[in-house]
């Protein structure tokens, strides 16, 4: 406020200075008027001012009134009321008239007071400016400190930027490496999913709790696919080994090694499971499970050594089971509820039925066992060139297909060979008891007809087995030995009968009747002839009988297809016996009987024997 008041006072000159001053805007003023009446001129110039300066004039007058009040007006009250009125109503005209100014005093003291006020205001301004200056100095110091701090921060920022440049570049490199690693991780995940086994697949191979089934077979198929694809990769990486450093080859070799170990473990599991399953008894008519068939097929194609070891267990089990079943069929027969058929040895008194039942049981067992093995090895009927109803190949591959146009169809497949081999081994347990009982039955026979029938029966089953399982099979060799023993037994009975005929020392009866050896032998010959005719009717079909030569006595041997042995061993001794009896009848005639009569009786006896041999009922 001091500065404003002083400014207002300074802008308005004092009375001493304003009175002689003329207003240039007044057109009616003149040099004479200004020199004679200066106050009137001044008042006129004040009164002639525009309304724009009225407020300034009013303020100046109020200031003068406050500074130089008249003695009748209290300066403080009037001044205070005027100031309050100005504050309350700054835009309104004062309602009270202006106070009077002590003009004389104002003229005398105005310059001095104005200077004092100006000096006082100047001092106040200087003190204020000093305060401002001190503040500005402090502000300048603060700004300088701030500049220093900013420079330090800027230097630190530049240093940090310089030092972090490598970090940023390193971070960018790491980000690129991270993206590359993520890509490699995805590729590696796909690679592992394609070239390695999952946990479930590994559990199907290594876990004992997971049974052999489709999961294991699928895992093995995947391992085979992995190995085949890995071999392709190894072949393709041979040209890039020098460039890549051999990483692909090393990975391929590791995959091949790991898959080989997994495959070996899978085959070991198949082998152990098959060995366990082969120990279980297989009932007749029971189908082979698909899992067992598939496991056997995989071992057959990939691991023949493990399959043969498992088949050893199968052979031991089946051989024991079949031997026990054969002994049970001989002694106890079928089980409950029907107990039919009964024990085979129940008919031991009937040699033909006894031997026939044993051979029929063996033949049926061979058929059922072959069906089981064919299902186990997944072999189809008709495979390898054999047609339905045609003779099977034996172990040596002897199959009568001479008219076959394809020579490769004569080859024996590996599956068929395994069927023959295992079938041969499974029946080994039945061979010895069968052989002993048939030989015992053959040795107990005294009649040549029964011996011939037994020999023919054994020979029939022998030829059947030769066509079914081959001549090299153990059962076929056993039946061959039994057939030879049967033929030998037949020859022994014929030889025994021949010796009986040769030892006969009887004489001609009074009525010239047929001797008992002749009657018995002729009955035997008729039965043997009938049996022989039936047995070789098909074999001698189309044979030219005009080319048949008479038998040679020195080279004749017992045979089921050649009747010369019977003729030589029985007919010739009969003729010798008849001639011997006729000669003995003449030699031992009574003295009362003439020699001629005895001679005629001997001739008649020979005639009777000849007629009786042709028709024993004639007499």
Coordinates of C-alpha atoms in Angstrom, one line a residue:
X1 CA 0.0 0.0 0.0
X2 CA 2.9 2.4 0.7
X3 CA 4.2 2.0 -2.8
X4 CA 0.7 2.6 -4.2
X5 CA 0.1 5.7 -2.2
X6 CA 3.5 7.1 -3.0
X7 CA 3.0 6.4 -6.6
X8 CA -0.3 8.2 -6.5
X9 CA 1.3 11.1 -4.8
X10 CA 4.1 11.2 -7.1
X11 CA 1.9 11.2 -10.1
X12 CA 0.0 14.2 -8.8
X13 CA 2.4 17.2 -8.4
X14 CA 2.1 19.5 -5.4
X15 CA 0.2 22.7 -5.4
X16 CA 3.3 24.8 -5.8
X17 CA 4.3 23.0 -8.8
X18 CA 0.8 22.6 -10.4
X19 CA -0.4 26.2 -10.0
X20 CA 1.8 27.7 -12.7
X21 CA 1.3 24.8 -15.0
X22 CA -1.1 25.2 -18.0
X23 CA -3.1 22.6 -19.6
X24 CA -2.2 22.1 -23.2
X25 CA -5.6 20.6 -24.1
X26 CA -7.4 23.8 -23.2
X27 CA -8.0 25.9 -26.4
X28 CA -9.0 29.0 -24.5
X29 CA -5.8 29.2 -22.4
X30 CA -3.2 31.8 -23.3
X31 CA 0.1 33.0 -22.0
X32 CA -1.5 36.0 -20.4
X33 CA -4.1 34.2 -18.6
X34 CA -1.6 31.6 -17.3
X35 CA 0.6 34.3 -15.9
X36 CA -2.2 36.4 -14.3
X37 CA -4.5 33.7 -12.9
X38 CA -2.7 30.4 -12.6
X39 CA -5.0 28.8 -10.0
X40 CA -8.1 29.4 -12.1
X41 CA -6.3 27.9 -15.0
X42 CA -5.3 24.8 -13.0
X43 CA -8.8 24.4 -11.5
X44 CA -10.2 24.7 -15.0
X45 CA -7.9 22.0 -16.3
X46 CA -8.8 19.7 -13.4
X47 CA -12.5 20.3 -14.0
X48 CA -12.1 19.8 -17.7
X49 CA -10.5 16.3 -17.3
X50 CA -12.5 13.4 -18.6
X51 CA -14.4 10.9 -16.4
X52 CA -11.6 8.4 -17.0
X53 CA -9.3 10.2 -14.5
X54 CA -12.1 11.0 -11.9
X55 CA -11.3 8.0 -9.8
X56 CA -7.6 8.8 -9.8
X57 CA -8.4 12.4 -8.8
X58 CA -10.7 11.3 -6.1
X59 CA -8.1 8.9 -4.8
X60 CA -5.5 11.7 -4.8
X61 CA -7.7 14.1 -3.0
X62 CA -8.6 11.5 -0.4
X63 CA -4.9 10.8 0.1
X64 CA -4.2 14.5 0.6
X65 CA -7.1 14.7 3.0
X66 CA -5.7 11.9 5.0
X67 CA -2.2 13.5 5.0
X68 CA -3.2 17.0 5.6
X69 CA -6.6 17.1 7.2
X70 CA -8.1 20.4 8.4
X71 CA -8.1 20.9 12.1
X72 CA -12.0 20.6 12.3
X73 CA -11.9 17.1 10.8
X74 CA -10.5 14.2 12.7
X75 CA -8.2 12.6 10.4
X76 CA -8.4 9.2 11.6
X77 CA -12.1 8.7 11.7
X78 CA -12.8 10.4 8.4
X79 CA -10.0 8.6 6.8
X80 CA -11.1 5.3 8.2
X81 CA -14.7 5.7 7.3
X82 CA -13.7 6.7 3.8
X83 CA -11.4 3.7 3.5
X84 CA -14.0 1.3 4.9
X85 CA -16.6 2.8 2.5
X86 CA -14.2 2.2 -0.4
X87 CA -13.6 -1.4 0.7
X88 CA -17.3 -2.2 1.1
X89 CA -18.4 -0.4 -2.0
X90 CA -15.5 0.1 -4.3
X91 CA -17.6 0.7 -7.4
X92 CA -20.1 3.1 -5.8
X93 CA -19.7 6.8 -5.4
X94 CA -19.0 7.9 -1.9
X95 CA -22.1 9.0 -0.2
X96 CA -20.2 11.5 2.0
X97 CA -18.5 14.6 0.7
X98 CA -14.7 14.7 0.6
X99 CA -13.0 16.2 3.6
X100 CA -11.2 19.4 3.3
X101 CA -7.4 19.6 2.8
X102 CA -5.1 21.8 4.8
X103 CA -3.8 23.5 1.7
X104 CA -1.1 25.6 3.3
X105 CA 0.3 22.8 5.1
X106 CA 0.1 20.6 2.0
X107 CA 2.0 23.1 0.0
X108 CA 4.6 23.4 2.6
X109 CA 5.2 19.8 3.5
X110 CA 4.1 17.9 0.4
X111 CA 7.6 17.4 -1.2
X112 CA 9.2 16.6 2.0
X113 CA 6.5 14.1 3.0
X114 CA 6.5 12.6 -0.4
X115 CA 10.2 12.1 -0.4
X116 CA 10.1 10.6 3.1
X117 CA 7.3 8.3 2.0
X118 CA 9.2 7.4 -1.2
X119 CA 12.4 6.7 0.9
X120 CA 10.4 4.7 3.3
X121 CA 8.7 2.8 0.5
X122 CA 12.1 2.3 -1.1
X123 CA 13.5 1.0 2.1
X124 CA 10.6 -1.4 2.4
X125 CA 11.0 -2.5 -1.2
X126 CA 14.7 -2.9 -0.7
X127 CA 14.2 -5.0 2.4
X128 CA 11.6 -7.0 0.5
X129 CA 13.9 -7.3 -2.4
X130 CA 16.7 -8.4 -0.1
X131 CA 14.5 -11.1 1.2
X132 CA 13.7 -12.0 -2.3
X133 CA 17.3 -11.9 -3.2
X134 CA 18.2 -14.1 -0.3
X135 CA 15.5 -16.5 -1.4
X136 CA 16.7 -16.3 -5.0
X137 CA 20.3 -17.0 -3.8
X138 CA 19.1 -19.9 -1.9
X139 CA 17.0 -20.9 -4.8
X140 CA 20.0 -20.5 -7.1
X141 CA 22.1 -22.6 -4.7
X142 CA 19.3 -25.2 -4.7
X143 CA 19.0 -25.1 -8.4
X144 CA 22.8 -25.4 -8.7
X145 CA 22.7 -28.4 -6.3
X146 CA 19.8 -29.7 -8.4
X147 CA 21.9 -29.3 -11.5
X148 CA 24.8 -31.0 -9.8
X149 CA 22.5 -33.8 -8.7
X150 CA 20.9 -34.0 -12.2
X151 CA 24.4 -34.1 -13.7
X152 CA 25.4 -36.9 -11.4
X153 CA 22.1 -38.7 -12.1
X154 CA 22.6 -38.1 -15.8
X155 CA 26.2 -39.4 -15.6
X156 CA 24.9 -42.4 -13.7
X157 CA 22.2 -42.9 -16.2
X158 CA 24.7 -42.7 -19.0
X159 CA 27.0 -45.1 -17.1
X160 CA 24.0 -47.4 -16.4
X161 CA 23.0 -47.2 -20.1
X162 CA 26.5 -48.0 -21.2
X163 CA 26.8 -50.8 -18.7
X164 CA 23.3 -52.1 -19.4
X165 CA 23.8 -52.0 -23.2
X166 CA 25.6 -55.3 -22.9
X167 CA 22.9 -56.6 -20.6
X168 CA 20.2 -55.6 -23.1
X169 CA 22.1 -57.2 -25.9
X170 CA 22.7 -60.3 -23.7
X171 CA 19.0 -60.3 -22.8
X172 CA 18.0 -60.0 -26.5
X173 CA 20.4 -62.9 -27.2
X174 CA 18.9 -64.9 -24.3
X175 CA 15.4 -64.2 -25.6
X176 CA 16.4 -65.4 -29.1
X177 CA 18.0 -68.4 -27.5
X178 CA 14.9 -68.9 -25.4
X179 CA 12.7 -68.9 -28.5
X180 CA 15.1 -71.3 -30.2
X181 CA 15.1 -73.5 -27.1
X182 CA 11.3 -73.5 -27.0
X183 CA 11.3 -74.5 -30.6
X184 CA 13.8 -77.2 -29.9
X185 CA 11.8 -78.3 -26.9
X186 CA 8.7 -78.7 -29.1
X187 CA 10.7 -80.6 -31.7
X188 CA 12.3 -82.7 -29.0
X189 CA 8.9 -83.4 -27.5
X190 CA 7.6 -84.6 -30.9
X191 CA 10.8 -86.5 -31.4
X192 CA 10.5 -88.3 -28.1
X193 CA 6.8 -89.0 -28.6
X194 CA 7.7 -90.6 -31.9
X195 CA 10.9 -92.4 -31.0
X196 CA 10.4 -93.3 -27.4
X197 CA 7.8 -95.2 -25.4
X198 CA 5.3 -93.7 -23.1
X199 CA 5.0 -94.6 -19.4
X200 CA 2.0 -96.8 -20.1
X201 CA 3.8 -98.6 -22.9
X202 CA 6.9 -99.1 -20.8
X203 CA 4.8 -100.4 -18.0
X204 CA 3.2 -103.0 -20.4
X205 CA 6.8 -104.3 -21.1
X206 CA 8.5 -104.0 -17.7
X207 CA 5.7 -104.3 -15.2
X208 CA 4.7 -107.7 -13.9
X209 CA 1.3 -106.4 -13.0
X210 CA 0.3 -105.7 -16.6
X211 CA -0.7 -108.9 -18.3
X212 CA 0.3 -109.8 -21.8
X213 CA -2.3 -108.4 -24.2
X214 CA -3.0 -105.9 -26.9
X215 CA -1.1 -103.1 -25.0
X216 CA 2.2 -105.1 -25.1
X217 CA 1.7 -106.0 -28.8
X218 CA 1.1 -102.4 -29.7
X219 CA 4.2 -101.3 -27.8
X220 CA 6.2 -103.9 -29.7
X221 CA 4.8 -102.7 -33.0
X222 CA 5.8 -99.2 -32.1
X223 CA 9.3 -100.4 -31.2
X224 CA 9.6 -102.1 -34.6
X225 CA 8.4 -98.9 -36.3
X226 CA 10.9 -96.8 -34.3
X227 CA 13.7 -99.1 -35.3
X228 CA 12.7 -99.1 -39.0
X229 CA 12.5 -95.3 -39.1
X230 CA 15.7 -95.0 -37.1
X231 CA 17.5 -97.1 -39.7
X232 CA 16.2 -94.8 -42.4
X233 CA 17.5 -91.8 -40.4
X234 CA 20.9 -93.5 -39.9
X235 CA 21.2 -94.2 -43.6
X236 CA 20.3 -90.5 -44.4
X237 CA 22.7 -89.1 -41.8
X238 CA 25.8 -91.0 -43.2
X239 CA 26.5 -88.1 -45.7
X240 CA 26.1 -85.4 -43.1
X241 CA 28.2 -87.0 -40.3
X242 CA 31.3 -84.9 -40.9
X243 CA 29.3 -81.6 -41.0
X244 CA 27.1 -82.2 -37.9
X245 CA 29.8 -83.9 -35.9
X246 CA 28.0 -87.2 -35.7
X247 CA 25.2 -86.1 -33.4
X248 CA 22.4 -87.6 -35.4
X249 CA 24.3 -90.9 -35.8
X250 CA 25.0 -91.0 -32.0
X251 CA 21.3 -90.3 -31.3
X252 CA 20.2 -93.0 -33.8
X253 CA 22.6 -95.5 -32.3
X254 CA 21.3 -94.7 -28.8
X255 CA 17.7 -95.1 -29.9
X256 CA 18.6 -98.4 -31.6
X257 CA 20.3 -99.7 -28.4
X258 CA 17.4 -98.6 -26.2
X259 CA 14.8 -100.1 -28.5
X260 CA 16.8 -103.3 -28.8
X261 CA 16.8 -103.6 -25.0
X262 CA 13.1 -102.9 -24.8
X263 CA 12.3 -105.4 -27.5
X264 CA 14.5 -108.0 -25.8
X265 CA 12.6 -107.4 -22.5
X266 CA 9.3 -107.7 -24.4
X267 CA 10.3 -111.0 -25.9
X268 CA 11.5 -112.2 -22.5
X269 CA 8.1 -111.3 -21.1
X270 CA 6.4 -113.2 -24.0
X271 CA 8.6 -116.2 -23.4
X272 CA 7.9 -116.3 -19.6
X273 CA 4.2 -115.8 -20.2
X274 CA 4.1 -118.5 -22.9
X275 CA 6.0 -120.9 -20.7
X276 CA 3.5 -120.3 -17.9
X277 CA 0.6 -120.8 -20.2
X278 CA 2.1 -123.9 -21.7
X279 CA 2.3 -125.5 -18.2
X280 CA -1.5 -125.3 -18.0
X281 CA -3.5 -128.3 -19.1
X282 CA -5.4 -127.8 -22.4
X283 CA -8.8 -129.5 -22.5
X284 CA -10.0 -131.0 -25.7
X285 CA -12.1 -128.6 -27.7
X286 CA -10.7 -125.5 -25.9
X287 CA -9.7 -122.8 -28.2
X288 CA -6.3 -121.1 -28.0
X289 CA -6.6 -117.5 -26.8
X290 CA -5.7 -114.8 -29.3
X291 CA -3.1 -113.4 -27.0
X292 CA -1.3 -116.7 -26.8
X293 CA -1.5 -117.2 -30.6
X294 CA -0.1 -113.7 -31.2
X295 CA 2.7 -114.1 -28.7
X296 CA 3.7 -117.4 -30.3
X297 CA 3.6 -115.9 -33.7
X298 CA 5.9 -113.0 -32.7
X299 CA 8.3 -115.4 -31.0
X300 CA 8.3 -117.6 -34.1
X301 CA 9.2 -114.8 -36.5
X302 CA 11.7 -112.9 -34.3
X303 CA 13.1 -115.2 -31.5
X304 CA 13.2 -118.8 -32.5
X305 CA 15.5 -119.6 -29.6
X306 CA 13.0 -118.3 -27.0
X307 CA 10.1 -120.1 -28.8
X308 CA 11.9 -123.4 -28.8
X309 CA 12.7 -123.0 -25.1
X310 CA 9.1 -122.3 -24.4
X311 CA 8.1 -125.2 -26.6
X312 CA 10.3 -127.5 -24.5
X313 CA 8.0 -126.6 -21.6
X314 CA 5.0 -127.3 -23.8
X315 CA 6.3 -130.6 -24.9
X316 CA 7.1 -131.7 -21.4
X317 CA 3.7 -130.7 -20.1
X318 CA 1.7 -132.1 -23.0
X319 CA 3.7 -135.3 -23.1
X320 CA 3.1 -135.9 -19.4
X321 CA -0.6 -135.0 -19.8
X322 CA -1.1 -137.2 -22.8
X323 CA 0.7 -140.1 -21.1
X324 CA -1.4 -139.8 -18.0
X325 CA -4.6 -139.4 -20.2
X326 CA -3.6 -142.6 -22.1
X327 CA -3.1 -144.5 -18.8
X328 CA -6.4 -143.2 -17.5
X329 CA -8.2 -144.3 -20.7
X330 CA -6.6 -147.7 -20.3
X331 CA -7.4 -148.2 -16.6
X332 CA -10.3 -146.0 -15.5
X333 CA -12.0 -144.8 -18.7
X334 CA -14.0 -141.6 -18.8
X335 CA -15.0 -139.7 -15.8
X336 CA -18.3 -138.6 -14.3
X337 CA -21.2 -138.3 -15.0
X338 CA -21.5 -140.9 -17.7
X339 CA -18.2 -142.9 -17.2
X340 CA -18.4 -143.7 -20.9
X341 CA -16.4 -145.1 -22.6
X342 CA -15.2 -147.5 -20.0
X343 CA -11.6 -148.6 -19.5
X344 CA -9.9 -150.0 -22.6
X345 CA -8.3 -152.8 -20.6
X346 CA -11.8 -154.0 -19.8
X347 CA -11.7 -155.6 -23.2
X348 CA -8.3 -157.1 -23.0
X349 CA -9.8 -160.6 -23.5
X350 CA -10.7 -159.4 -27.0
X351 CA -7.3 -158.7 -28.6
X352 CA -8.7 -157.0 -31.8
X353 CA -11.0 -154.6 -29.8
X354 CA -8.3 -154.0 -27.2
X355 CA -5.6 -153.1 -29.7
X356 CA -8.1 -151.3 -31.9
X357 CA -9.3 -149.1 -29.0
X358 CA -5.8 -148.2 -28.1
X359 CA -4.9 -147.2 -31.6
X360 CA -8.2 -145.4 -32.1
X361 CA -7.5 -143.4 -28.9
X362 CA -4.0 -142.5 -30.2
X363 CA -5.4 -141.5 -33.6
X364 CA -8.0 -139.2 -32.0
X365 CA -5.4 -137.7 -29.7
X366 CA -3.2 -137.0 -32.7
X367 CA -6.1 -135.2 -34.4
X368 CA -7.0 -133.1 -31.4
X369 CA -3.4 -132.3 -30.6
X370 CA -2.8 -131.3 -34.2
X371 CA -5.8 -129.1 -34.1
X372 CA -4.5 -127.4 -30.9
X373 CA -1.0 -126.9 -32.4
X374 CA -2.4 -125.6 -35.7
X375 CA -4.4 -123.0 -33.8
X376 CA -1.4 -122.2 -31.6
X377 CA 0.9 -121.6 -34.6
X378 CA -1.9 -120.0 -36.6
X379 CA -1.5 -122.5 -39.5
X380 CA -4.4 -122.8 -41.9
X381 CA -5.6 -126.1 -43.4
X382 CA -4.6 -126.1 -47.0
X383 CA -1.4 -124.1 -46.4
X384 CA 1.7 -125.1 -48.2
X385 CA 0.1 -126.8 -51.2
X386 CA -2.1 -129.2 -49.2
X387 CA -5.7 -129.4 -50.2
X388 CA -8.6 -130.5 -48.0
X389 CA -8.7 -134.2 -47.7
X390 CA -5.2 -134.6 -49.2
X391 CA -2.4 -136.4 -47.5
X392 CA -0.3 -134.3 -45.1
X393 CA 3.4 -133.9 -45.2
X394 CA 5.5 -135.6 -42.6
X395 CA 8.4 -134.3 -40.7
X396 CA 10.6 -134.9 -43.6
X397 CA 8.3 -133.1 -46.0
X398 CA 7.3 -136.2 -47.9
X399 CA 4.0 -135.2 -49.5
X400 CA 2.7 -136.9 -52.6
X401 CA 2.1 -134.0 -54.9
X402 CA 3.9 -135.2 -58.0
X403 CA 1.2 -133.8 -60.1
X404 CA 1.5 -130.3 -58.6
X405 CA 2.5 -127.7 -61.1
X406 CA 4.1 -125.3 -58.6
X407 CA 7.3 -126.8 -57.1
X408 CA 7.4 -124.2 -54.4
X409 CA 4.2 -125.6 -52.9
X410 CA 6.1 -128.7 -52.0
X411 CA 8.2 -126.7 -49.5
X412 CA 7.4 -127.2 -45.9
X413 CA 6.7 -124.0 -44.1
X414 CA 8.3 -123.1 -40.8
X415 CA 4.9 -123.1 -39.0
X416 CA 4.0 -126.5 -40.4
X417 CA 7.4 -127.9 -39.5
X418 CA 6.9 -126.7 -35.9
X419 CA 3.5 -128.3 -35.8
X420 CA 5.0 -131.6 -36.9
X421 CA 8.0 -131.4 -34.6
X422 CA 5.9 -130.5 -31.5
X423 CA 3.3 -133.0 -32.3
X424 CA 5.9 -135.7 -32.6
X425 CA 7.4 -134.7 -29.2
X426 CA 4.1 -134.5 -27.5
X427 CA 3.2 -138.1 -28.4
X428 CA 6.5 -139.5 -27.1
X429 CA 4.9 -140.2 -23.7
X430 CA 2.3 -142.5 -25.2
X431 CA 4.6 -144.5 -27.4
X432 CA 6.2 -146.8 -24.8
X433 CA 3.0 -147.9 -23.0
X434 CA 1.3 -148.4 -26.4
X435 CA 4.2 -150.5 -27.7
X436 CA 4.4 -152.6 -24.6
X437 CA 0.7 -153.5 -24.5
X438 CA 0.5 -154.3 -28.2
X439 CA 3.6 -156.5 -28.0
X440 CA 2.2 -158.2 -25.0
X441 CA -1.0 -158.8 -26.8
X442 CA 0.8 -160.1 -29.9
X443 CA 2.9 -162.5 -27.8
X444 CA -0.1 -163.9 -26.1
X445 CA -1.8 -164.9 -29.4
X446 CA -1.8 -168.6 -30.5
X447 CA -4.0 -168.4 -33.6
X448 CA -2.5 -167.2 -36.8
X449 CA -5.8 -165.7 -38.0
X450 CA -6.0 -163.4 -34.9
X451 CA -2.3 -162.6 -35.3
X452 CA -2.9 -161.7 -39.0
X453 CA -5.8 -159.5 -38.1
X454 CA -3.8 -157.7 -35.4
X455 CA -0.9 -157.3 -37.8
X456 CA -3.2 -155.9 -40.4
X457 CA -4.8 -153.5 -37.9
X458 CA -1.5 -152.2 -36.7
X459 CA -0.3 -151.8 -40.3
X460 CA -3.4 -149.8 -41.1
X461 CA -2.8 -147.3 -38.3
X462 CA 0.9 -147.2 -39.2
X463 CA 0.1 -146.2 -42.8
X464 CA -2.4 -143.6 -41.5
X465 CA 0.1 -142.1 -39.1
X466 CA 2.8 -142.1 -41.8
X467 CA 0.5 -140.0 -44.0
X468 CA -0.5 -137.8 -41.0
X469 CA 2.7 -137.1 -39.2
X470 CA 5.4 -138.6 -41.4
X471 CA 7.6 -141.7 -41.2
X472 CA 10.3 -140.0 -39.1
X473 CA 7.9 -139.2 -36.2
X474 CA 8.4 -141.1 -33.0
X475 CA 4.9 -142.5 -33.1
X476 CA 5.3 -143.6 -36.7
X477 CA 8.6 -145.4 -35.8
X478 CA 6.9 -147.0 -32.8
X479 CA 4.0 -148.2 -34.9
X480 CA 6.5 -149.5 -37.5
X481 CA 8.3 -151.5 -34.8
X482 CA 4.9 -152.8 -33.6
X483 CA 3.9 -153.6 -37.1
X484 CA 7.1 -155.6 -37.6
X485 CA 6.5 -157.3 -34.3
X486 CA 2.9 -158.1 -35.4
X487 CA 4.1 -159.5 -38.7
X488 CA 6.7 -161.5 -36.7
X489 CA 4.0 -162.7 -34.3
X490 CA 1.9 -163.8 -37.3
X491 CA 4.9 -165.6 -38.8
X492 CA 5.6 -167.2 -35.4
X493 CA 2.1 -168.5 -35.1
X494 CA 2.2 -169.9 -38.7
X495 CA 5.6 -171.4 -37.9
X496 CA 4.3 -172.9 -34.7
X497 CA 1.4 -174.4 -36.6
X498 CA 3.8 -175.7 -39.2
X499 CA 5.8 -177.4 -36.6
X500 CA 2.7 -178.9 -35.1
X501 CA 1.8 -180.3 -38.5
X502 CA 5.3 -181.7 -39.0
X503 CA 5.2 -183.3 -35.5
X504 CA 1.9 -185.0 -36.2
X505 CA 2.5 -188.8 -36.1
X506 CA -1.1 -190.0 -36.3
X507 CA -2.3 -192.9 -38.5
X508 CA -5.0 -193.1 -41.0
X509 CA -8.3 -193.8 -39.3
X510 CA -10.4 -196.9 -40.1
X511 CA -13.0 -194.9 -42.0
X512 CA -10.3 -192.9 -43.9
X513 CA -11.5 -189.7 -42.2
X514 CA -9.7 -186.4 -42.5
X515 CA -6.9 -185.9 -39.9
X516 CA -7.5 -183.2 -37.3
X517 CA -4.4 -181.1 -38.4
X518 CA -5.8 -181.0 -41.9
X519 CA -9.2 -179.8 -40.8
X520 CA -7.8 -177.2 -38.5
X521 CA -5.2 -176.0 -41.0
X522 CA -7.7 -175.8 -43.9
X523 CA -10.0 -173.7 -41.7
X524 CA -7.1 -171.4 -40.9
X525 CA -6.2 -171.1 -44.5
X526 CA -9.7 -170.2 -45.6
X527 CA -9.9 -167.5 -43.0
X528 CA -6.5 -166.2 -43.9
X529 CA -7.4 -166.2 -47.6
X530 CA -10.5 -164.3 -46.9
X531 CA -8.7 -161.7 -44.8
X532 CA -5.9 -161.4 -47.3
X533 CA -8.3 -161.0 -50.2
X534 CA -10.1 -158.1 -48.4
X535 CA -6.9 -156.4 -47.3
X536 CA -5.2 -156.4 -50.7
X537 CA -8.2 -156.0 -52.9
X538 CA -7.5 -152.3 -53.5
X539 CA -3.7 -152.7 -53.6
X540 CA -3.7 -155.4 -56.3
X541 CA -6.3 -153.6 -58.5
X542 CA -5.1 -153.5 -62.1
X543 CA -2.2 -156.0 -61.5
X544 CA -1.6 -158.5 -64.3
X545 CA -1.9 -161.9 -62.5
X546 CA -0.5 -163.8 -65.5
X547 CA 2.9 -162.4 -64.6
X548 CA 2.9 -163.6 -61.0
X549 CA 5.7 -166.1 -60.5
X550 CA 5.5 -169.0 -58.2
X551 CA 7.1 -168.5 -54.8
X552 CA 10.6 -169.5 -54.1
X553 CA 10.9 -171.5 -50.9
X554 CA 14.3 -170.3 -50.0
X555 CA 13.5 -166.5 -50.2
X556 CA 10.0 -166.4 -48.9
X557 CA 9.4 -164.1 -45.9
X558 CA 6.4 -163.2 -43.8
X559 CA 4.3 -160.4 -45.2
X560 CA 0.8 -159.0 -45.1
X561 CA 0.7 -158.4 -48.8
X562 CA 2.2 -161.7 -50.0
X563 CA 0.4 -164.9 -49.3
X564 CA 3.3 -167.1 -50.5
X565 CA 4.6 -167.3 -46.9
X566 CA 1.4 -168.9 -45.7
X567 CA 1.3 -171.3 -48.7
X568 CA 4.9 -172.4 -48.2
X569 CA 4.6 -172.7 -44.4
X570 CA 1.2 -174.5 -44.2
X571 CA 0.3 -176.1 -47.5
X572 CA 3.5 -177.9 -48.1
X573 CA 3.7 -179.4 -44.6
X574 CA 0.1 -180.6 -45.0
X575 CA 1.0 -182.4 -48.2
X576 CA 4.0 -183.9 -46.6
X577 CA 1.9 -185.0 -43.6
X578 CA -0.7 -186.6 -46.0
X579 CA 2.0 -188.4 -47.9
X580 CA 3.7 -189.4 -44.7
X581 CA 0.4 -190.8 -43.2
X582 CA -0.3 -192.7 -46.4
X583 CA 3.2 -194.2 -46.4
X584 CA 2.9 -195.0 -42.8
X585 CA -0.5 -196.6 -43.4
X586 CA 1.1 -199.0 -45.8
X587 CA 4.1 -199.7 -43.7
X588 CA 2.2 -200.3 -40.5
X589 CA -0.6 -202.4 -42.0
X590 CA -1.7 -205.5 -40.2
X591 CA -0.2 -208.8 -41.3
X592 CA -3.7 -209.9 -42.3
X593 CA -4.1 -207.0 -44.7
X594 CA -2.4 -207.4 -48.1
X595 CA -0.1 -204.7 -49.3
X596 CA -2.2 -203.9 -52.3
X597 CA -5.2 -203.3 -50.1
X598 CA -3.2 -201.0 -47.9
X599 CA -1.9 -199.2 -51.0
X600 CA -5.4 -198.6 -52.3
X601 CA -6.5 -197.4 -48.9
X602 CA -3.6 -194.9 -48.9
X603 CA -4.5 -193.7 -52.3
X604 CA -8.1 -193.4 -51.3
X605 CA -7.0 -191.5 -48.1
X606 CA -5.0 -189.0 -50.2
X607 CA -8.0 -188.5 -52.5
X608 CA -10.3 -188.0 -49.5
X609 CA -7.8 -185.5 -48.1
X610 CA -7.8 -183.7 -51.4
X611 CA -11.6 -183.6 -51.7
X612 CA -11.9 -182.7 -48.0
X613 CA -9.4 -179.9 -48.3
X614 CA -11.6 -178.3 -51.0
X615 CA -14.9 -178.9 -49.2
X616 CA -14.6 -180.2 -45.6
X617 CA -18.3 -180.7 -45.4
X618 CA -18.3 -183.2 -48.3
X619 CA -17.8 -186.0 -45.9

